[in-house]
Coordinates of C-alpha atoms and ligand atoms in Angstrom, one line a residue:
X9 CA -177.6 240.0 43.0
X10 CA -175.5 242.6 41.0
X11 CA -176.5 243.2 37.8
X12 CA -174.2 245.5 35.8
X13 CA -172.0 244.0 32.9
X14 CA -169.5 241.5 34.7
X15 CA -165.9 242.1 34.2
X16 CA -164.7 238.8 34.6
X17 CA -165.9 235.4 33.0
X18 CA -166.0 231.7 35.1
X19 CA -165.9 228.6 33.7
X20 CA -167.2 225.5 35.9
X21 CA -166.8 222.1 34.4
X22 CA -169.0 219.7 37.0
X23 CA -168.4 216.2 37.4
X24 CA -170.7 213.9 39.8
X25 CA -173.9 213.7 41.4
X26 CA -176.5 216.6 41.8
X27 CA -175.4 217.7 45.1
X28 CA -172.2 219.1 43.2
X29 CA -174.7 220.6 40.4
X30 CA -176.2 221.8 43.3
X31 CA -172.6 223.7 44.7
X32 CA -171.6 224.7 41.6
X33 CA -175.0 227.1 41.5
X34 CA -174.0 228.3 44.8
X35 CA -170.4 228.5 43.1
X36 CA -171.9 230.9 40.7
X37 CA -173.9 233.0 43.3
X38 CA -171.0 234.0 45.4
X39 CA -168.7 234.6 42.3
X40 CA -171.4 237.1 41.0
X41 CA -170.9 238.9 43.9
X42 CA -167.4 239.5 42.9
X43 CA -168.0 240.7 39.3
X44 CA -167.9 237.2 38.0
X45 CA -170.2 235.7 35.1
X46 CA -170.1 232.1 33.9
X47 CA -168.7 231.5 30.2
X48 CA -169.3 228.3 28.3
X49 CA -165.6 229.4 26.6
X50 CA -162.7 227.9 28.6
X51 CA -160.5 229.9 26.3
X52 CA -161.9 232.9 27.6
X53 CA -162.4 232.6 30.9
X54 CA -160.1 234.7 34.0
X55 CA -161.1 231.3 36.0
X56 CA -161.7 227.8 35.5
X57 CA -163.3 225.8 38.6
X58 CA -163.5 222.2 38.1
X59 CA -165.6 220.6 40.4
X60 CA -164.5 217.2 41.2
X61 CA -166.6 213.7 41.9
X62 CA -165.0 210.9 43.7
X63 CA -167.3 208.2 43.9
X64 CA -165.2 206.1 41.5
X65 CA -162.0 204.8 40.8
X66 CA -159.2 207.1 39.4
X67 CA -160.6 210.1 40.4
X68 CA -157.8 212.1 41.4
X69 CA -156.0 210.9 37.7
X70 CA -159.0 212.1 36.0
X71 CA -158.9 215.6 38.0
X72 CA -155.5 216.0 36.9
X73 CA -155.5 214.9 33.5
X74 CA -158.3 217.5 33.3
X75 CA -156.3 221.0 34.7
X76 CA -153.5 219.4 32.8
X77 CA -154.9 219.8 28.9
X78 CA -156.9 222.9 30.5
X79 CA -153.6 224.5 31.4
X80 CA -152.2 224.4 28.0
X81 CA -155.0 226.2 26.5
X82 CA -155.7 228.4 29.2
X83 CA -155.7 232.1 28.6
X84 CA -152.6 233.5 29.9
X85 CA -152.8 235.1 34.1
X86 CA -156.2 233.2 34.5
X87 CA -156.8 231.5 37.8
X88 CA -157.8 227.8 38.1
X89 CA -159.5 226.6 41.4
X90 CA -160.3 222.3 42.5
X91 CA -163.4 222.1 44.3
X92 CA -165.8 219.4 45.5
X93 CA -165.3 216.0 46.8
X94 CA -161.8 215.1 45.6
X95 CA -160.2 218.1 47.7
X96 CA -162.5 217.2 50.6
X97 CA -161.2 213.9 50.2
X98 CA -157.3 214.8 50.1
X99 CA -157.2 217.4 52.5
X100 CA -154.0 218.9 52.7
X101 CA -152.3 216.6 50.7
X102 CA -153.7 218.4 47.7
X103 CA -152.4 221.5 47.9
X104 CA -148.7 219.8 47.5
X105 CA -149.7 217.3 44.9
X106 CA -151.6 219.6 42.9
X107 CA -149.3 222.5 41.2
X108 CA -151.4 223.9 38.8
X109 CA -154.1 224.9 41.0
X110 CA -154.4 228.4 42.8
X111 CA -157.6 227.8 44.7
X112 CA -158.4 224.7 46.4
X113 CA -161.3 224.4 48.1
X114 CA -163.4 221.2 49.4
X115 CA -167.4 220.9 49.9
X116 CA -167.8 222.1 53.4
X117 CA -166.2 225.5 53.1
X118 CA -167.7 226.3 49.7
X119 CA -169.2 229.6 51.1
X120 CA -165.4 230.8 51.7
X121 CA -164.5 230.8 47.7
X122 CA -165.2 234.6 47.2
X123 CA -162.4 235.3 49.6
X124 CA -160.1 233.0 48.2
X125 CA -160.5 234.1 44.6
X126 CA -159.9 237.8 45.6
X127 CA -156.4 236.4 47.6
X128 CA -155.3 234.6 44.7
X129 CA -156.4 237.1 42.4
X130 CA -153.9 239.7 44.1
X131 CA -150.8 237.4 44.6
X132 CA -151.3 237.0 40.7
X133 CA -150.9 240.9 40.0
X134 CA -147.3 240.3 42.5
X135 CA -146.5 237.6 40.6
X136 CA -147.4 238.6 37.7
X137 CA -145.0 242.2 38.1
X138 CA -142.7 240.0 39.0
X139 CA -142.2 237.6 35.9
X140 CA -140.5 238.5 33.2
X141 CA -141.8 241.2 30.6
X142 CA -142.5 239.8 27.0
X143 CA -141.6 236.4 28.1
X144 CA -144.8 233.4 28.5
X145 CA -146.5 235.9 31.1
X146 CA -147.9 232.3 32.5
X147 CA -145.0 230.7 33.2
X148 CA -143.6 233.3 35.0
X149 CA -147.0 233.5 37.3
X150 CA -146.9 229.7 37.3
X151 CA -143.3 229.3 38.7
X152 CA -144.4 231.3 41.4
X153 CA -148.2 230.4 41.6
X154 CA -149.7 230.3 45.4
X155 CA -151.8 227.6 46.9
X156 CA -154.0 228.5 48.2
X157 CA -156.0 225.9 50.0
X158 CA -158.0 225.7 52.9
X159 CA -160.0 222.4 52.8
X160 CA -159.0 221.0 56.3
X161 CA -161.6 222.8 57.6
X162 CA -164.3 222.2 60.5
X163 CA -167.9 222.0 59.0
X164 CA -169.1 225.3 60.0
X165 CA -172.0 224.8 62.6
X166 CA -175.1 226.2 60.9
X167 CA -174.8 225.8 56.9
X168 CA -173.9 229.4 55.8
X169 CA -176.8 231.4 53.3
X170 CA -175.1 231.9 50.1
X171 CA -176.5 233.0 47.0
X172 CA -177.8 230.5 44.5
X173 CA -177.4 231.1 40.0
X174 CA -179.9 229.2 38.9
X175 CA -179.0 227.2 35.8
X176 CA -182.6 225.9 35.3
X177 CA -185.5 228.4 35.4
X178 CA -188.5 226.0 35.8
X179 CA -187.4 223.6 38.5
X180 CA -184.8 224.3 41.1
X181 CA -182.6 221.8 42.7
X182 CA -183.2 222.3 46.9
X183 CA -180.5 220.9 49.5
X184 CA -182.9 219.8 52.2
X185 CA -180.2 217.8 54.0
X186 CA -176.4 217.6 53.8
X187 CA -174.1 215.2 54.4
X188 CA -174.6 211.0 55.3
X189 CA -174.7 208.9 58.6
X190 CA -174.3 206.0 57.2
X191 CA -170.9 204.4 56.8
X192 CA -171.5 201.6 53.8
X193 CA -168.5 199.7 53.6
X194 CA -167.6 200.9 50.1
X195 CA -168.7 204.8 50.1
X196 CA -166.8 207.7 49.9
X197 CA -169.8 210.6 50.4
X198 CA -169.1 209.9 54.3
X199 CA -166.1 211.4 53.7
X200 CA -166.7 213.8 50.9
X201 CA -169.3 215.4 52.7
X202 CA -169.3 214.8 56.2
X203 CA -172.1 213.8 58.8
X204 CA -175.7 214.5 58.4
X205 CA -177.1 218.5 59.0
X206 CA -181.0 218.9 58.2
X207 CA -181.8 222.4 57.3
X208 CA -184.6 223.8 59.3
X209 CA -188.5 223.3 57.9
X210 CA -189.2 227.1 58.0
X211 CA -185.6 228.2 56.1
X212 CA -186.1 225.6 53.6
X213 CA -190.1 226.7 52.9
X214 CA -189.3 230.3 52.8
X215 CA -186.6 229.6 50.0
X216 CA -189.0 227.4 47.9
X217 CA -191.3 230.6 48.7
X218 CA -189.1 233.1 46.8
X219 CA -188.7 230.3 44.2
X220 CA -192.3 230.4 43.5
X221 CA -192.1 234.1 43.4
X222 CA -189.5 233.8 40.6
X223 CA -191.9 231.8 38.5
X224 CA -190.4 228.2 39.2
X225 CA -192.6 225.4 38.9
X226 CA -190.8 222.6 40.3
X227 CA -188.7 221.5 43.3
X228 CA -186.5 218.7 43.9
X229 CA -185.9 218.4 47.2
X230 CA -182.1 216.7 47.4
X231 CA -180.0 214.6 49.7
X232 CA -177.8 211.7 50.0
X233 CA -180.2 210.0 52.1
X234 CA -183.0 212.3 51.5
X235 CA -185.3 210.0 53.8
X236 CA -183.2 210.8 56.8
X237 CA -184.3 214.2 56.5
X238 CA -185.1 215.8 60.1
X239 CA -183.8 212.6 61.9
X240 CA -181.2 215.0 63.8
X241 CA -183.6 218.0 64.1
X242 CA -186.8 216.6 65.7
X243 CA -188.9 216.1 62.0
X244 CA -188.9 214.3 59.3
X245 CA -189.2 213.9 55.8
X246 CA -193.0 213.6 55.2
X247 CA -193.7 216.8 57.6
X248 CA -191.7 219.0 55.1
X249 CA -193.4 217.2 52.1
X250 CA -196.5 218.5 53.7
X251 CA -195.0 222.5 54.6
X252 CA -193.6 222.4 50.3
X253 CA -197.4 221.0 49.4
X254 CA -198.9 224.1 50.9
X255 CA -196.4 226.9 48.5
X256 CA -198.5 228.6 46.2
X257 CA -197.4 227.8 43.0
X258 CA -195.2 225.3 43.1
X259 CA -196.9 222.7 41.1
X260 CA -194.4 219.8 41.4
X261 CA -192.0 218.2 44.3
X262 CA -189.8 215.5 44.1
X263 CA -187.7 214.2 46.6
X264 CA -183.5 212.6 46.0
X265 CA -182.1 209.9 47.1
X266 CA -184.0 207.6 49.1
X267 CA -182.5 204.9 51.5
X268 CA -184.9 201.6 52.2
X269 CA -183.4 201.5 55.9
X270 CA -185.1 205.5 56.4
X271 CA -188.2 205.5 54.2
X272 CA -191.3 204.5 55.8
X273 CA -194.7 203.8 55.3
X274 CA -195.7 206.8 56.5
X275 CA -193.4 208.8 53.8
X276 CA -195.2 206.6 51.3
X277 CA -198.3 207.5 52.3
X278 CA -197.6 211.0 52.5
X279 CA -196.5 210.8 48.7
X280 CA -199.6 208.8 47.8
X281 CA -202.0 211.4 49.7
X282 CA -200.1 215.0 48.3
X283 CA -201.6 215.5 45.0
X284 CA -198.1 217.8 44.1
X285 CA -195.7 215.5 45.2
X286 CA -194.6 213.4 41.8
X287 CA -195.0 209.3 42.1
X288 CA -191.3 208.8 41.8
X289 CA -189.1 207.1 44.1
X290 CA -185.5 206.8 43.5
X291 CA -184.9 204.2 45.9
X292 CA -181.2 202.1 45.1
X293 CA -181.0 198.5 46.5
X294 CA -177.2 198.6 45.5
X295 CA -177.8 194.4 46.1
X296 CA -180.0 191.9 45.9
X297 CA -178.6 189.4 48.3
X298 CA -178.7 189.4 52.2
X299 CA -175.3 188.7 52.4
X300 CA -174.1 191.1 50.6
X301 CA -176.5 193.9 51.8
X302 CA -174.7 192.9 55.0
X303 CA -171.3 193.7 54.2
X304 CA -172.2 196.8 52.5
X305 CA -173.4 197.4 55.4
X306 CA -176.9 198.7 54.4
X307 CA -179.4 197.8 57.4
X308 CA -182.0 196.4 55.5
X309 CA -183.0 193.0 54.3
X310 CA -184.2 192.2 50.3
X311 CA -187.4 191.2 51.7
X312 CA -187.8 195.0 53.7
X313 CA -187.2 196.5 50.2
X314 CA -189.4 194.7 49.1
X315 CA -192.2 195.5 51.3
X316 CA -191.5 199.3 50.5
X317 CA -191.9 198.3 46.9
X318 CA -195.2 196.6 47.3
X319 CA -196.3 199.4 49.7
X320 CA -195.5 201.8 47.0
X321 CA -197.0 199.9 44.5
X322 CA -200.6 199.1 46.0
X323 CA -201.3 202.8 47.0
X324 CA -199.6 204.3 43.5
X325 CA -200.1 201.3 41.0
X326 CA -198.4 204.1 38.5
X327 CA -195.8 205.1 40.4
X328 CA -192.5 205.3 39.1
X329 CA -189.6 203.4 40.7
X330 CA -185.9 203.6 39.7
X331 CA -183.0 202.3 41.6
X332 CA -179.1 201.6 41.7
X333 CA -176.8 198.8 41.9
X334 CA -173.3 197.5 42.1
X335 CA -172.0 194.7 40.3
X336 CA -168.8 193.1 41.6
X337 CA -168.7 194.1 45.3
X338 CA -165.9 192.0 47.1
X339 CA -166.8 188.3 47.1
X340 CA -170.2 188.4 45.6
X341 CA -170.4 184.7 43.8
X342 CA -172.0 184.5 40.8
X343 CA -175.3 183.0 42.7
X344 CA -175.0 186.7 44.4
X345 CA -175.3 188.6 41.8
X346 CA -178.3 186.5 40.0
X347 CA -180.1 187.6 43.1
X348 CA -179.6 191.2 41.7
X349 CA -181.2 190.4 38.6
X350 CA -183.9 188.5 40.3
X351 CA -184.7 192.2 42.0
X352 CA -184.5 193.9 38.9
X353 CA -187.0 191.8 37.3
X354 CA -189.2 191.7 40.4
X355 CA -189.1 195.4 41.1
X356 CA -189.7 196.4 37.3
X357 CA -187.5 199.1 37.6
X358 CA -188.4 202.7 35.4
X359 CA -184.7 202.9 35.0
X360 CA -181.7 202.0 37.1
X361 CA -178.3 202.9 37.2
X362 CA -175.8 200.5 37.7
X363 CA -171.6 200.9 38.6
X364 CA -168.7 198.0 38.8
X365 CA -167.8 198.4 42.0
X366 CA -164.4 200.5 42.7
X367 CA -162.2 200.8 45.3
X368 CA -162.2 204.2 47.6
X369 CA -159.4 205.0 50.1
X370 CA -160.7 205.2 53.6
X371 CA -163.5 202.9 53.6
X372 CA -163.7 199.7 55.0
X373 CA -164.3 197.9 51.6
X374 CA -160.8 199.0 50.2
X375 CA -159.1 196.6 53.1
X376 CA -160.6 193.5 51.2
X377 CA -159.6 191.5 48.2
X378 CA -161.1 192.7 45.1
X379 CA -161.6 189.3 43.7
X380 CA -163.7 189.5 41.5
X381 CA -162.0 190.1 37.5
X382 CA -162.7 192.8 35.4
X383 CA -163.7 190.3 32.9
X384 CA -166.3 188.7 35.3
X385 CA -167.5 192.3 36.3
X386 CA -168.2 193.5 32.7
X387 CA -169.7 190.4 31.8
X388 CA -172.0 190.9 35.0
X389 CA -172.5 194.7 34.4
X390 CA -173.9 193.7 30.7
X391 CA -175.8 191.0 31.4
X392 CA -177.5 193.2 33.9
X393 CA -178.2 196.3 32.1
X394 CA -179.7 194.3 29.4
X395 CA -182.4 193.2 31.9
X396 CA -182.9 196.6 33.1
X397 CA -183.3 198.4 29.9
X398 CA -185.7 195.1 28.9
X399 CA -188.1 195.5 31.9
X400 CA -187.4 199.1 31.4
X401 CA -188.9 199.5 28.0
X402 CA -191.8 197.0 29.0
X403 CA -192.9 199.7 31.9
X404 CA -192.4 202.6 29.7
X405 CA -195.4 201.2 27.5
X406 CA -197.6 201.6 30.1
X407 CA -198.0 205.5 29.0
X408 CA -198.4 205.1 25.4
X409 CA -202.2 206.4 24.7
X410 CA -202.0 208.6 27.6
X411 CA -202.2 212.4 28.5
X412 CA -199.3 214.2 31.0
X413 CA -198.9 216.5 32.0
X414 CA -195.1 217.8 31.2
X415 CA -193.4 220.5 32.2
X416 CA -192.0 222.2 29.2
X417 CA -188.2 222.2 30.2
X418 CA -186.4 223.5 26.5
X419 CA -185.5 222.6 23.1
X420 CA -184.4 219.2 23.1
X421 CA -180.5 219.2 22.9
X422 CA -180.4 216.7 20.1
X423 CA -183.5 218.0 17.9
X424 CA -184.1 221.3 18.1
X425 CA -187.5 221.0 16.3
X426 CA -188.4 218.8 19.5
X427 CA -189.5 220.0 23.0
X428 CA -188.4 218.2 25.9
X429 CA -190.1 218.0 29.6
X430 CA -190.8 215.8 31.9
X431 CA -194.1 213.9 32.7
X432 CA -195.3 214.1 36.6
X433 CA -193.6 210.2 37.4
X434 CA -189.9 212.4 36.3
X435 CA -189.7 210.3 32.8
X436 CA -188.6 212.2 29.6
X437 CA -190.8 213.2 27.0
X438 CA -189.8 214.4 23.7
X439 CA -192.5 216.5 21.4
X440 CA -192.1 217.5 18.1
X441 CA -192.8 220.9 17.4
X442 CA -192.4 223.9 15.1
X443 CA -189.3 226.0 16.4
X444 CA -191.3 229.4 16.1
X445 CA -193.8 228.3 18.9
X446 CA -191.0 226.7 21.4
X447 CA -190.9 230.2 23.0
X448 CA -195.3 230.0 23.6
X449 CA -194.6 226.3 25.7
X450 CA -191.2 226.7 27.2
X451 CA -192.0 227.2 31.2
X452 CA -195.1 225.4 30.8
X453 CA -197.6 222.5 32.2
X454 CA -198.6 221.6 28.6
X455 CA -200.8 218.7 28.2
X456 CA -199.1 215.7 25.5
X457 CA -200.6 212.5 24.2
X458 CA -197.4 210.1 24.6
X459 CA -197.3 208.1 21.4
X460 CA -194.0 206.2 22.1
X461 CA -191.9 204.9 24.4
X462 CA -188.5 203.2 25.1
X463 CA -186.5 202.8 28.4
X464 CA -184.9 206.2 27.9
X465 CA -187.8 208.6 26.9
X466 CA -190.8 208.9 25.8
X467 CA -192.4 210.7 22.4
X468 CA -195.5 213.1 22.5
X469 CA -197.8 215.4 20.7
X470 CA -199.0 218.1 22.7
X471 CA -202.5 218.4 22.7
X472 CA -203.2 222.5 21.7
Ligands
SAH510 N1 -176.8 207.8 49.0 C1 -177.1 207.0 48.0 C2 -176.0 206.7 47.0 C3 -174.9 207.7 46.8 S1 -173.6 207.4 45.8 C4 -177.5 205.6 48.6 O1 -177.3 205.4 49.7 O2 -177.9 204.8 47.8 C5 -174.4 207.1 44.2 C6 -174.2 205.7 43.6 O3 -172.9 205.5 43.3 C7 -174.5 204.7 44.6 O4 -175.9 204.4 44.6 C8 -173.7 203.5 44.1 O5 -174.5 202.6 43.3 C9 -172.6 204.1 43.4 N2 -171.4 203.9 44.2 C10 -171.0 204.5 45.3 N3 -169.8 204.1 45.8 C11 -169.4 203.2 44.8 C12 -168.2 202.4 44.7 N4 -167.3 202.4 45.6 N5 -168.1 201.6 43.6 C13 -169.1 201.5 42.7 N6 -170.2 202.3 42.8 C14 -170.4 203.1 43.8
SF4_511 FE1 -172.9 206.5 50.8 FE2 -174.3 204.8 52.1 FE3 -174.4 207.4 52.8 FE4 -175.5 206.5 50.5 S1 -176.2 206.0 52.6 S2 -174.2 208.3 50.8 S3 -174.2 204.9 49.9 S4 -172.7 206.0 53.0
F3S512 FE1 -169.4 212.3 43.5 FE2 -169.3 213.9 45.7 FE3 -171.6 213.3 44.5 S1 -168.2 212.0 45.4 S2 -171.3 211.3 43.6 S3 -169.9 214.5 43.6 S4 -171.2 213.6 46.7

């Protein structure tokens, strides 16, 4: 990577899930080969990039509202690109709807943004010797602004090596798999991010290699349905556990997000047997009724979730488990979505998100009567997150009394007399501590007596 002053400044706002933390890194790495750095200062910036999430409801109203107040305060000739899932999702539509954008690019062709900053970045010097001298120098570019958008495009075959800018310097986020093959009835990612690709054992080892090199501790190893890792290149996902275990320094792997119908026992036992791999499972249910699971079309049964559960459970009694779940699908009765909070209170849940369910074009969901009211759906939503952060705050006691090991991840955001890391099981840990010996822990396994707990985080001392 180039490392002379940069002479141009990017700003990436990221919306969604950590696959688009995950592109906007890669964002980063191919605009520093073009003499870009990232500013936290929109004001200042020769590009904005926001990088869209469409999981939910509204999104595209959300993207615009966003480039609309970022285009009054913009500094005059800059560029502003759409990326992610919400162009992926349009397609060509985009490019008419959205005026104010001069780059639009979606999530499979990500490795292509160099080139299409350094178009747009020329027909801007045209435009901008073409607008009017002395007059609004941006609403002269603007009049004539290009699109330039090229989001229709074929997945490439093989995923393309781009560079990575690492936001975090202790644990780095790995794509192990891209894309879904699953079709639940109301997903968009299908869409968004096309069918699955597993990246090859050896290419994925030898990049967690030069991480370890660089002095990162931690790897999360990501996907949408992490657990059908290798199912379309002849491995799977406990094999590559077992190539990450053997990286020399790399102290700490984790694994994002599981699917009940792909984990097996033999991936649990793999965890269970890998002294390196963390004792967390993020494993959403999304349902706790048969019925429902059904027409979400998940392939699995309560009753198989709950077998991986009590597998997990008897060969890690500490493991950690969170999950997901949506309230208000199409037609689930009220009895429906008690058997939700039945699982919640069965599983004991670390943590676990939940979402109203929304309508998304193209999927088979969107074809059926929402009839369930917004009324009935908030009142569900709060009943059930009351549960969860009850039996949430129940588990977290369990580590009150003990030592962790945390890795040292910064000053908290909120205290800065506090340090905050993570324990092995993925839970945050807050620890008070003097501000002139942050620098000494920072980056470190530091040992911390945890001393309280709620559903959210945990409080420690660290043990010198
Ligand atoms: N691949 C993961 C989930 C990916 S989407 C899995 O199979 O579980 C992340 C979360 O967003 C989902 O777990 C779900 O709870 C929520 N979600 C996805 N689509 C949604 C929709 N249409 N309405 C409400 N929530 C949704
Ligand atoms: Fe979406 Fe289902 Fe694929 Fe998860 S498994 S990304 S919910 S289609
Ligand atoms: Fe959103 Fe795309 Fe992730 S739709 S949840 S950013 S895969």
């Amino acid at each position: 990577m180039a490392t002379q002053v940069k002479k141009k400044k990017v700003f990436i706002e990221t919306l969604g899930c950590q696959m688009n933390v995950a592109d906007t890194e890669r964002m980063l790495g191919l605009l520093d080969e073009i003499d870009y750095e990232q500013t936290q200062k929109r004001e200042e910036a020769d590009l904005s990039i926001l990088n869209t999430c469409s999981i939910r409801e509204h999104a595209v109203d959300k993207m615009r509202s966003y480039v609309g107040s970022w285009d009054k305060t913009r500094k005059p000739g800059s560029l502003v690109a759409l990326a992610g899932c919400v162009p992926q999702q349009e397609g060509e539509g985009m490019a008419k709807d959205v005026r104010v954008a001069d780059i639009i690019i979606g999530t499979h062709n990500l490795h292509r943004l160099p080139d299409l900053v350094l178009e747009a970045e020329k027909k801007h010097e045209v435009n901008k010797l073409n607008s009017v001298k002395g007059a609004d120098q941006n609403i002269g570019v603007y009049a004539a602004r290009p699109q330039v958008a090229e989001i229709w495009e074929e997945l490439p075959e093989d995923i393309p090596e781009t560079p990575i800018f690492r936001k975090t310097k202790y644990y780095a986020w790995v794509n192990v798999i891209y894309g879904c093959n699953y079709r639940c009835t109301y997903c968009i990612v299908p869409k968004t991010r096309g069918d699955q690709r597993s990246r090859p054992v050896a290419e994925i080892k030898k990049e967690i290699e030069g991480l370890a090199q660089e002095g990162y501790k931690e790897v999360i190893l990501l996907g949408q349905n992490v657990d059908g890792y290798g199912l379309d290149i002849e491995s799977n996902l406990a094999t590559l556990l077992r190539e990450v275990h053997e990286v020399e320094g790399i102290e700490r792997i984790k694994f994002l997000t599981s699917h009940p119908c792909d984990m097996t026992f033999e991936l649990i036992e793999t965890v269970a047997e890998l002294p390196k791999v963390s004792k967390y499972f993020h494993v959403p249910i999304q349902a706790g009724n048969d019925y429902i699971l059904k027409r979400m079309a998940r392939r699995y049964t309560v009753e198989r979730y709950m077998e991986l559960v009590n597998y997990i459970r008897k060969l890690m009694p500490d493991a950690s488990i969170t999950g997901d779940i949506i309230v208000g699908f199409p037609g689930e009765t009220h009895e429906q979505f008690m058997d939700s909070v039945k699982v919640v209170q069965e599983v004991k849940y670390d943590a676990c998100n939940t979402a109203i369910y929304s309508k998304r074009p193209f999927t088979p969901a969107a074809t059926w009567e929402d009839d369930i009211s917004a009324d009935e759906k908030q009142e569900r939503i709060r009943f059930l997150n009351a549960i969860i952060t009850e039996t949430a705050e129940k588990q977290a006691q369990r580590y009150i009394g003990k030592v962790e090991q945390v890795l040292i991840e910064g000053q908290s955001q909120r205290n800065p007399r506090r340090l905050a890391g993570r324990i092995f099981n993925n839970k945050t840990v807050n620890i008070e501590c003097p501000p002139e010996l942050h620098d000494k822990y920072i980056g470190t396994l530091a040992d911390v007596k945890i001393t309280q707990a709620n559903a959210w985080a945990l409080r420690g001392e660290l043990l010198i």
